[in-house]
Short mmCIF file of C-alpha atoms in Angstrom, two decimals:
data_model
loop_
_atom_site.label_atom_id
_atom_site.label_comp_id
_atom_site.label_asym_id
_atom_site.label_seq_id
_atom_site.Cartn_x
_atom_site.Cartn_y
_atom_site.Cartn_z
CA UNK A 1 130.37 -45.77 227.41
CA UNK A 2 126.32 -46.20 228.60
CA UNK A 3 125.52 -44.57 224.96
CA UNK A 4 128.06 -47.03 223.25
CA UNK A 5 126.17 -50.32 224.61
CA UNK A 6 123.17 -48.64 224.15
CA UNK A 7 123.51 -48.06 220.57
CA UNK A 8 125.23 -51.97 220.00
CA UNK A 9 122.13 -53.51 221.85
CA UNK A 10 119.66 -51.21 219.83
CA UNK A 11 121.23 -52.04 216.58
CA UNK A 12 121.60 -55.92 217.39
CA UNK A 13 117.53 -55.43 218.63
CA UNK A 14 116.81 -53.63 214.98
CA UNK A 15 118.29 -56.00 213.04
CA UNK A 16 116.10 -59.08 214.48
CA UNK A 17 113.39 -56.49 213.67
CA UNK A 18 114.28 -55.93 210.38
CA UNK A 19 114.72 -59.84 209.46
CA UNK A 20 110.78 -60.32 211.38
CA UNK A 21 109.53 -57.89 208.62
CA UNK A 22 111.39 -59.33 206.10
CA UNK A 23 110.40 -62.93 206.43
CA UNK A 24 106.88 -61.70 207.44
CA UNK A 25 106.17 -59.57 204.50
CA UNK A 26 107.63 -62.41 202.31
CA UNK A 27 104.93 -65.08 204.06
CA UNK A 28 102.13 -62.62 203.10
CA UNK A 29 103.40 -61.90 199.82
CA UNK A 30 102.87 -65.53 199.24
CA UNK A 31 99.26 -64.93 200.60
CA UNK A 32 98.47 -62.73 198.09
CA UNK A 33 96.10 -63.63 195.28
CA UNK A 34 97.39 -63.92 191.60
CA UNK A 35 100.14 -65.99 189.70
CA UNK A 36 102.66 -62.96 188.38
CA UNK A 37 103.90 -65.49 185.57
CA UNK A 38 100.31 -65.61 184.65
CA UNK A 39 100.26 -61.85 184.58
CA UNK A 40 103.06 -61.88 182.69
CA UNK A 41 102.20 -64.72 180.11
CA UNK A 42 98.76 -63.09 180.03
CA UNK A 43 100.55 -59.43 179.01
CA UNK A 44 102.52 -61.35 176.21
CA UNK A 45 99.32 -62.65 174.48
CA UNK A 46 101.15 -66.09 175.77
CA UNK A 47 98.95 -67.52 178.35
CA UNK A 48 99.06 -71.50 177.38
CA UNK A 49 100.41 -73.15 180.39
CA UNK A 50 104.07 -74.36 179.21
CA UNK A 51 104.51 -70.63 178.77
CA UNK A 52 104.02 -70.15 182.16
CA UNK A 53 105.38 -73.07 183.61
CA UNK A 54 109.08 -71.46 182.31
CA UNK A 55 108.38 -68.29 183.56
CA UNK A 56 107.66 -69.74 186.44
CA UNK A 57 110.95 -71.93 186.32
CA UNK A 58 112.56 -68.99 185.72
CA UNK A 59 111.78 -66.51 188.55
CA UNK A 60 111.98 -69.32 190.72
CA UNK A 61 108.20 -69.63 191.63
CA UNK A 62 107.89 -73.11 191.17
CA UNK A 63 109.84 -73.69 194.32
CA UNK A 64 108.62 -75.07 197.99
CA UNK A 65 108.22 -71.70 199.64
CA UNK A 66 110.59 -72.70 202.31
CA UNK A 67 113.38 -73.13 199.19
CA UNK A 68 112.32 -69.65 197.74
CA UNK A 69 112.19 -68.06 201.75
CA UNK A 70 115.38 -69.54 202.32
CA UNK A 71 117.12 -68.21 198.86
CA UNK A 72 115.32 -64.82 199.07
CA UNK A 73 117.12 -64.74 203.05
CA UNK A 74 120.58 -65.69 201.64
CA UNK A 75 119.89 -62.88 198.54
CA UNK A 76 118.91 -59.89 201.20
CA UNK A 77 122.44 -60.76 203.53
CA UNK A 78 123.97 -60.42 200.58
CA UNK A 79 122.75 -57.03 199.36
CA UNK A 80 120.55 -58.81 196.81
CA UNK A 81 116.82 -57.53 196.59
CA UNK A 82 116.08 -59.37 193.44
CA UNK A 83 114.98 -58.96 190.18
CA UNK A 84 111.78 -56.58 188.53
CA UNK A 85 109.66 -58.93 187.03
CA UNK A 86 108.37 -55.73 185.22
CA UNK A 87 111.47 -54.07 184.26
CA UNK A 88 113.62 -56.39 184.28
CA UNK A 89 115.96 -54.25 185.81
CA UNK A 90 117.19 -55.27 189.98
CA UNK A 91 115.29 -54.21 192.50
CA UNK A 92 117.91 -52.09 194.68
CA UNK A 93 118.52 -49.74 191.10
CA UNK A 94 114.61 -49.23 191.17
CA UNK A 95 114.40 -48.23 194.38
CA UNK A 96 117.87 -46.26 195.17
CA UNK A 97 116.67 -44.35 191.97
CA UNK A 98 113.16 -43.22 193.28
CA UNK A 99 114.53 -43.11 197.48
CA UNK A 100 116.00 -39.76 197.40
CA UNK A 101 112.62 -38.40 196.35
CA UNK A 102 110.92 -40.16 198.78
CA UNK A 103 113.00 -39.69 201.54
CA UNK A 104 112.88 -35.72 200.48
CA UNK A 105 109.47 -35.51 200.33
CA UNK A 106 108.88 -37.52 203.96
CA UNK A 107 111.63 -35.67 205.30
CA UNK A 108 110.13 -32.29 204.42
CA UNK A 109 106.80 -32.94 206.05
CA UNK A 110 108.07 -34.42 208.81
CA UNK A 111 110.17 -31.62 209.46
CA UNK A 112 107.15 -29.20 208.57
CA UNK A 113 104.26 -30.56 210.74
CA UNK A 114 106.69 -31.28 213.47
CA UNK A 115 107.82 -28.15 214.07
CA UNK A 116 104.24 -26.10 213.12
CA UNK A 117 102.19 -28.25 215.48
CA UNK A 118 104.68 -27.56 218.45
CA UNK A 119 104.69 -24.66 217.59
CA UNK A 120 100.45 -24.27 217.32
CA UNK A 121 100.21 -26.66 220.47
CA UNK A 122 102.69 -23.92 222.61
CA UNK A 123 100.28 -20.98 221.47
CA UNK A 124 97.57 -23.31 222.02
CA UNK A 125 98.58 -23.83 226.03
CA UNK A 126 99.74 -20.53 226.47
CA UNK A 127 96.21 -18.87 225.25
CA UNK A 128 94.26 -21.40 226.67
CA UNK A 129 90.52 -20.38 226.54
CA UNK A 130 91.36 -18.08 224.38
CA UNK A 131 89.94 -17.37 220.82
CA UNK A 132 92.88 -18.21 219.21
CA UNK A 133 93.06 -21.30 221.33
CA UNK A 134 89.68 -22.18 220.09
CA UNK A 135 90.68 -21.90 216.20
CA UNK A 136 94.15 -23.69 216.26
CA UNK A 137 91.89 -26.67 217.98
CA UNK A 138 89.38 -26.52 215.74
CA UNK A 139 91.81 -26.43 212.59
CA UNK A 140 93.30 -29.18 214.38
CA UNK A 141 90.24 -31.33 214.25
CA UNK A 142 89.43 -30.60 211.26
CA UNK A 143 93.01 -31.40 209.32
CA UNK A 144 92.87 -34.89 211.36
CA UNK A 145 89.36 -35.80 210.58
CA UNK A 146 89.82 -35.01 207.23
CA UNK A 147 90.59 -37.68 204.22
CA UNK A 148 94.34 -37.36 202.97
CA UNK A 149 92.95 -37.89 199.46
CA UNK A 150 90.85 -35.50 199.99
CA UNK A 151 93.07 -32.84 200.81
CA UNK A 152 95.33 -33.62 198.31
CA UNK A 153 92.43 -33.13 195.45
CA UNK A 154 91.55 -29.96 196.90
CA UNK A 155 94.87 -28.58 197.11
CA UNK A 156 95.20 -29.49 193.46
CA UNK A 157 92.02 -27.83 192.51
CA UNK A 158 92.58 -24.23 194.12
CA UNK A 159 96.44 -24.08 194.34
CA UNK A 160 97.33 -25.58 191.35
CA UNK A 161 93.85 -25.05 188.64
CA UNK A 162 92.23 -21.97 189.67
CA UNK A 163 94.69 -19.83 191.48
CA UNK A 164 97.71 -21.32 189.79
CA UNK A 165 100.49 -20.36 192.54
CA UNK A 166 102.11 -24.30 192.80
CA UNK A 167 102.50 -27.04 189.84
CA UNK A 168 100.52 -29.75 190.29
CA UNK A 169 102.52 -32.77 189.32
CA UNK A 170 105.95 -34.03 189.43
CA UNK A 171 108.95 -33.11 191.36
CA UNK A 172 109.91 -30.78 188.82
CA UNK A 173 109.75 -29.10 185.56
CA UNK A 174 109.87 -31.52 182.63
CA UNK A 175 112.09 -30.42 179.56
CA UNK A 176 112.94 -27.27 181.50
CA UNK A 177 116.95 -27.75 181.65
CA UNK A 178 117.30 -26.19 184.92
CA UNK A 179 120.55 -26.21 186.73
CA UNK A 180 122.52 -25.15 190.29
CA UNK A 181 120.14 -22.92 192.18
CA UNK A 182 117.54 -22.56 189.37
CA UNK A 183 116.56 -26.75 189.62
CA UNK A 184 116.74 -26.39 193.53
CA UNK A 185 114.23 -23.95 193.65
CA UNK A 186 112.28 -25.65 191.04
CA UNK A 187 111.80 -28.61 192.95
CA UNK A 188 111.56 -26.66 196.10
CA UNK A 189 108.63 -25.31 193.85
CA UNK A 190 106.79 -28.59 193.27
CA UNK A 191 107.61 -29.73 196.94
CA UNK A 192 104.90 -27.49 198.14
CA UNK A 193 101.70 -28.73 198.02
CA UNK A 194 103.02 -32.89 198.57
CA UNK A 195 104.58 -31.89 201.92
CA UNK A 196 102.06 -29.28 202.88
CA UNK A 197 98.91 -32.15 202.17
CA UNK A 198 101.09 -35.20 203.80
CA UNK A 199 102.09 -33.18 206.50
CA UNK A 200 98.88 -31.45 207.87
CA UNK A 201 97.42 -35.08 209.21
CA UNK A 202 100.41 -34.99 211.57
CA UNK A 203 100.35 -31.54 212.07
CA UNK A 204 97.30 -31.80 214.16
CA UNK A 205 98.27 -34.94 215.49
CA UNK A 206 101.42 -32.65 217.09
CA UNK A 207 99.36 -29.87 217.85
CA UNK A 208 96.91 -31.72 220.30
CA UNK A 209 99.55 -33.75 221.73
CA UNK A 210 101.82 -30.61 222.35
CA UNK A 211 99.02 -28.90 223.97
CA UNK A 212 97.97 -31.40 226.20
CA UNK A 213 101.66 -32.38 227.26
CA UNK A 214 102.15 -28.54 227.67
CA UNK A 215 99.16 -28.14 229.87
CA UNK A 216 99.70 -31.28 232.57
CA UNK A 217 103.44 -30.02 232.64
CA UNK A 218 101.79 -26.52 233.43
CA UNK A 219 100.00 -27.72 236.49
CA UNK A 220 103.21 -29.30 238.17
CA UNK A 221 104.35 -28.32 241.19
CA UNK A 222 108.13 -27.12 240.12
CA UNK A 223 106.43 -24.73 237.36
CA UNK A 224 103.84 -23.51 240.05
CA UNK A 225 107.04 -22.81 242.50
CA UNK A 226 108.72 -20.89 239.00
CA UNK A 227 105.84 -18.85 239.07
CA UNK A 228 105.42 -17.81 242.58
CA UNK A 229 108.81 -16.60 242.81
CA UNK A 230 107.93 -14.00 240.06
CA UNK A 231 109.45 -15.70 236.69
CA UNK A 232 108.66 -14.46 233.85
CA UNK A 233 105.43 -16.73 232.34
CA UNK A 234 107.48 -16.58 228.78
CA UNK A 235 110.83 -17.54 230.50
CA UNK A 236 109.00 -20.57 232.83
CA UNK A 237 107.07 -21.81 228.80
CA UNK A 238 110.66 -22.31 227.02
CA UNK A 239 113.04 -23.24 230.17
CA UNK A 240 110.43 -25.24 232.13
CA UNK A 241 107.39 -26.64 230.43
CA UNK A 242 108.96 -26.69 227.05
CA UNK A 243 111.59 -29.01 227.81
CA UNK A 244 109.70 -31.32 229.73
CA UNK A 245 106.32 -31.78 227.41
CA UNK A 246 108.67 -32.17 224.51
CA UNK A 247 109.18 -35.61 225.16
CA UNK A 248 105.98 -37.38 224.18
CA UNK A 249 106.11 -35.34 221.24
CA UNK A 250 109.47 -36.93 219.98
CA UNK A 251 108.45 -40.51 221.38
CA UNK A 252 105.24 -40.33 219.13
CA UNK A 253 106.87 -38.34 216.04
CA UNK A 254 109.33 -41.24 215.87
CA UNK A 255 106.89 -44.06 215.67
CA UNK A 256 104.82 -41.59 213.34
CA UNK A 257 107.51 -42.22 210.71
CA UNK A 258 106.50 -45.51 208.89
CA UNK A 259 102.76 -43.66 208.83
CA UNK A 260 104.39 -40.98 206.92
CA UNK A 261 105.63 -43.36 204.02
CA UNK A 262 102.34 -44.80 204.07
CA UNK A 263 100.73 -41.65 203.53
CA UNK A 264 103.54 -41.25 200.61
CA UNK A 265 102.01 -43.82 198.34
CA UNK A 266 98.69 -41.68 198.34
CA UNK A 267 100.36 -38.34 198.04
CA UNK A 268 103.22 -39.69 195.28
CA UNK A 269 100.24 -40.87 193.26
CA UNK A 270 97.99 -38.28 193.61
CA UNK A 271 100.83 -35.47 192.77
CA UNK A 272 102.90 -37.76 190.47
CA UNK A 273 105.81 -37.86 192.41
CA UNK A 274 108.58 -39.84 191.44
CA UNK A 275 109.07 -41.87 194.68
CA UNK A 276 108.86 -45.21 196.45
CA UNK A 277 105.52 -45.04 197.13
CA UNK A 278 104.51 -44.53 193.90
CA UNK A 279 106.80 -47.33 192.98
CA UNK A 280 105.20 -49.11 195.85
CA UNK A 281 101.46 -48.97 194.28
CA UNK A 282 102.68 -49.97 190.94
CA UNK A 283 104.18 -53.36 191.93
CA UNK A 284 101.16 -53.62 194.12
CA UNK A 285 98.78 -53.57 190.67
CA UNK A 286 100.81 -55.23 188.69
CA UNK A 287 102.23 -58.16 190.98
CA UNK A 288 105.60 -57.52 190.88
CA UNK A 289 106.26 -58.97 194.11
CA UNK A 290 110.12 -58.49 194.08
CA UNK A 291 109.83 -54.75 193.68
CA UNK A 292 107.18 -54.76 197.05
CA UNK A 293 108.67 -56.83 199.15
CA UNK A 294 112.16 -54.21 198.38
CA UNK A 295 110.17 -51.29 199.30
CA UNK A 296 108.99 -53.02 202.61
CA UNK A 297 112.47 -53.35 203.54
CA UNK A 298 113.63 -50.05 202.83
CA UNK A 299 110.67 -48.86 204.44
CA UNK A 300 111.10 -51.19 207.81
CA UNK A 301 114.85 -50.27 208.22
CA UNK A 302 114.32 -46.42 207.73
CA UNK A 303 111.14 -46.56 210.41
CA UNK A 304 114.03 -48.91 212.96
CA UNK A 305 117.06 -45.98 211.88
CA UNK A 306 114.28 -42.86 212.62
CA UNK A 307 113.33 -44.86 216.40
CA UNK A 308 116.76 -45.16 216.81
CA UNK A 309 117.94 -41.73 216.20
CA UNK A 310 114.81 -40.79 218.12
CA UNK A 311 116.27 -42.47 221.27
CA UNK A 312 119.60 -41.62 220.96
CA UNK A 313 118.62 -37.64 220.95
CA UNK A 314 116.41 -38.57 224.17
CA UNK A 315 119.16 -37.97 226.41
CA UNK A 316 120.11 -34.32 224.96
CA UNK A 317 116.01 -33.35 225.54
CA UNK A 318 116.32 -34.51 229.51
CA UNK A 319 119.75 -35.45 230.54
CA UNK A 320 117.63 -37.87 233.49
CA UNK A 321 116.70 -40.38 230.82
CA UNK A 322 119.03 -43.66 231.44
CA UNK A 323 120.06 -44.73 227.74
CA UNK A 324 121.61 -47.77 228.86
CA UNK A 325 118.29 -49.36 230.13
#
């Protein structure tokens, strides 16, 4: 029953969030410098100002912004995200098109550096002072200090150029024909090197954190009473320590989760892949301000879903958490 109310108050709490963002990102769309009509007159080799003045008319721009804030509102609650000034196509059929590789591609490295830097930060704690604790630190370092782009270029260079192990672009073979199994492990294929580069920032991120939760857990006294009575020090890392440092890990991994589709526009453009990011950075150059201020909203309610999930799985990691507070 605690978990029911729980879950009603955190979804009546996300969807006042998710309204902030929208109206929010709509104000500073508005900020933004440019006139799309213009764009588009100017694209058409139509720029004279009566040209503009009916696209204008048409997409509604000539409107108090409180009149187009107000219709855009009444559009969204309706399952409306507008029209592509672009592609004249809507906006939810560009996006639900280019999601699923988004969300595969975030949901890949999240999955990856989640589980390799808990993984490094427990080896980490457990050797610590040790050479090998020395090099997974220092690999940590380096992977957060070091430029996504960067990465991404480099990865490109010797995995894809010289050494030619992983395809470079796209999330999968073009004019191949692949079906069943064969076009899983295609994409599988070209899913390498995208999750691996957007996923080693946070793997280091993880590793740190998990190692420095896993050593003040270390020095409590309930783990230094495990030990004097002769457990195991294997047994006392997964029953004791384990389950107790894990915490701070999920708590930041969940709030980690909008940085991750921000890091998607670089790695989508860098590696061609087909998702909202990508999708993302070519409204952003060519002022198609419907198409953006979609992708913010898909964005803002999958970062609220991921914090709530987060929370709800809270309770299984330490039953003493109170979900209805």
């Amino acid at each position: 029953m605690k978990t029911l109310e729980f879950l009603i108050q955190r979804l009546a709490k996300a969807a006042f969030v998710v309204l902030g963002v929208v109206i929010l990102n709509f104000l500073l769309i508005q900020l933004a410098p440019g006139d799309p009509a213009a764009v588009l007159a100017g694209e058409a080799g139509a720029g004279d100002e009566q040209f503009i003045a009916q696209l204008r008319a048409q997409f509604g721009l000539d409107q108090p912004l409180y009149v187009q804030l107000l219709s855009y509102l009444q559009n969204v609650l309706s399952g409306d995200l507008g029209y592509s000034y672009r592609n004249q196509v809507p906006v939810a059929d560009l996006i639900m098109e280019r999601l699923p590789a988004t969300l595969l591609l975030t949901g890949s490295a999240f999955l990856f550096s989640l589980v390799l830097g808990i993984v490094l930060g427990v080896l980490a704690a457990y050797k610590r002072g040790s050479l090998g604790d020395s090099l997974i630190m220092t690999g940590a370092l380096i992977f957060y200090a070091t430029p996504l782009f960067w990465v991404a270029l480099m990865a490109v260079l010797v995995f894809s150029i010289h050494l030619d192990w992983l395809p470079p672009f796209d999330m999968e073979s073009i004019g191949a024909g692949y079906t069943g199994w064969a076009r899983v492990m295609d994409i599988a294929h070209h899913l390498v090197l995208p999750t691996v580069t957007l996923g080693l920032f946070f793997t280091a991120v993880y590793t740190r954190l998990t190692r420095a939760s896993m050593l003040e857990v270390m020095n409590l006294d309930f783990v230094k009473t495990a030990r004097a009575k002769g457990v195991p020090k294997g047994r006392i890392i997964r029953r004791h320590v384990l389950r107790n440092a894990i915490l701070p890990v999920f708590t930041f991994a969940s709030v980690q989760a909008g940085q991750l589709v921000g890091g998607a526009v670089l790695t989508e453009t860098v590696f061609a892949w087909p998702g909202i990011g990508r999708l993302m950075f070519d409204a952003l150059m060519q002022r198609d301000y419907p198409v953006l201020l979609g992708v913010f909203l898909v964005t803002a309610a999958v970062v609220v879903l991921v914090n709530l999930v987060a929370d709800l799985l809270y309770r299984f990691v330490d039953p003493r958490i109170e979900t209805a507070g």
